[in-house]
Short mmCIF file of C-alpha atoms in Angstrom, two decimals:
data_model
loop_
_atom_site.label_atom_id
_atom_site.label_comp_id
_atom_site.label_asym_id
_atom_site.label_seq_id
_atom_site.Cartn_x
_atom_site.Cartn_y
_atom_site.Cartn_z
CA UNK A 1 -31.93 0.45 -17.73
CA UNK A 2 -29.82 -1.09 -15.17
CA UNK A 3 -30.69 -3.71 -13.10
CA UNK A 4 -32.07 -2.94 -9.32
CA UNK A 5 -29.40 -5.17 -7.86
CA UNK A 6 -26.52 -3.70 -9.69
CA UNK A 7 -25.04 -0.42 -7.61
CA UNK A 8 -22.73 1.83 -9.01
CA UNK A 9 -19.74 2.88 -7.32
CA UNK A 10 -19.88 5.74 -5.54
CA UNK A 11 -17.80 8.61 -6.89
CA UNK A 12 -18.41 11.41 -5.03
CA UNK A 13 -15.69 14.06 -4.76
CA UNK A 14 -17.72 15.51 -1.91
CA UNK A 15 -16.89 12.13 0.38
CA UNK A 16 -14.08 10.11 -1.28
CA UNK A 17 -14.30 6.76 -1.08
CA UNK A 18 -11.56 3.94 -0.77
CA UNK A 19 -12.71 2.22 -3.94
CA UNK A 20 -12.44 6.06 -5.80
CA UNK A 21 -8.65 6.04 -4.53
CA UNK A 22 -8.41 2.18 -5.68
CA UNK A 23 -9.55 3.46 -9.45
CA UNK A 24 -7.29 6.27 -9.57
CA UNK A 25 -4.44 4.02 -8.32
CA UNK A 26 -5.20 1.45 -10.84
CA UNK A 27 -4.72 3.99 -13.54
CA UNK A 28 -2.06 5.50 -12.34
CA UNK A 29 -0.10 2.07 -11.96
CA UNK A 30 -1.25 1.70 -16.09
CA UNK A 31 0.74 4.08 -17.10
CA UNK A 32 4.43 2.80 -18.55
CA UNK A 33 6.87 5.37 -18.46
CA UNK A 34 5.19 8.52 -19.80
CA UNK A 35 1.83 9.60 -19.55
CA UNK A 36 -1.28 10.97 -17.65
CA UNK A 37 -4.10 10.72 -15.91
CA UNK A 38 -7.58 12.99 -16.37
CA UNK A 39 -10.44 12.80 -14.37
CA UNK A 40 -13.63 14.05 -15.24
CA UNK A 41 -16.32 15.51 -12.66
CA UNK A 42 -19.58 16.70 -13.17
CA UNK A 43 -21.87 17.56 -10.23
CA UNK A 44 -19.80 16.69 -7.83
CA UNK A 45 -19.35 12.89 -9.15
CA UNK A 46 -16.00 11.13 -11.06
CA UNK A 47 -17.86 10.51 -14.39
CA UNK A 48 -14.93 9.40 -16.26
CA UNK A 49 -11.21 8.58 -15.78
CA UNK A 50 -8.54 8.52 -18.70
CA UNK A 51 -5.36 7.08 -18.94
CA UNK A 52 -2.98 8.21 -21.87
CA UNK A 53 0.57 6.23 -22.46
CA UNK A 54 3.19 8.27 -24.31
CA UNK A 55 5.62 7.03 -26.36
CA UNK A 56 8.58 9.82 -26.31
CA UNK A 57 10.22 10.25 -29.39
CA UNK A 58 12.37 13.10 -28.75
CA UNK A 59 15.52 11.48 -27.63
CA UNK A 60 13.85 10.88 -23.53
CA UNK A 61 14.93 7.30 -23.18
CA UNK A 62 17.80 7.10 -24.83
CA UNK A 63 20.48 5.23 -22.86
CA UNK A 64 23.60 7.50 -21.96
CA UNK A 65 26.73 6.95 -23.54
CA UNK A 66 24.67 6.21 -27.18
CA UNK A 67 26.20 8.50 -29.54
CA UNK A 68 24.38 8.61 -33.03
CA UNK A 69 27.20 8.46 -36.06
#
């Protein structure tokens, strides 16, 4: 159980809040060069946010000019 003194953020997405735009900022800011951001809702409420990093593999990143031989 959590203590009475300790409030939770508030996370509506009925009245957004500065420190809701401050967490989504954060995570955004988190990510390197590729990746994404998911939120999570449920009744109205940001429940969970997830950051993913992506390494690309595919060639994305390569400098031009680099020529494999």
């Amino acid at each position: 159980m959590l203590d009475p003194l300790v409030t939770m953020a508030d996370y509506s997405t009925k009245r957004i809040t500065r420190s809701l735009i401050e967490e989504v900022s954060r995570a955004l800011k988190s990510i390197d060069a590729y990746g994404s951001v998911e939120i999570y809702v449920q009744n109205s409420t940001v429940t969970q946010i997830t950051v993913r990093n992506i390494k690309k593999t595919n060639g994305f990143g390569i400098k031009k000019g680099f020529q494999k031989q």
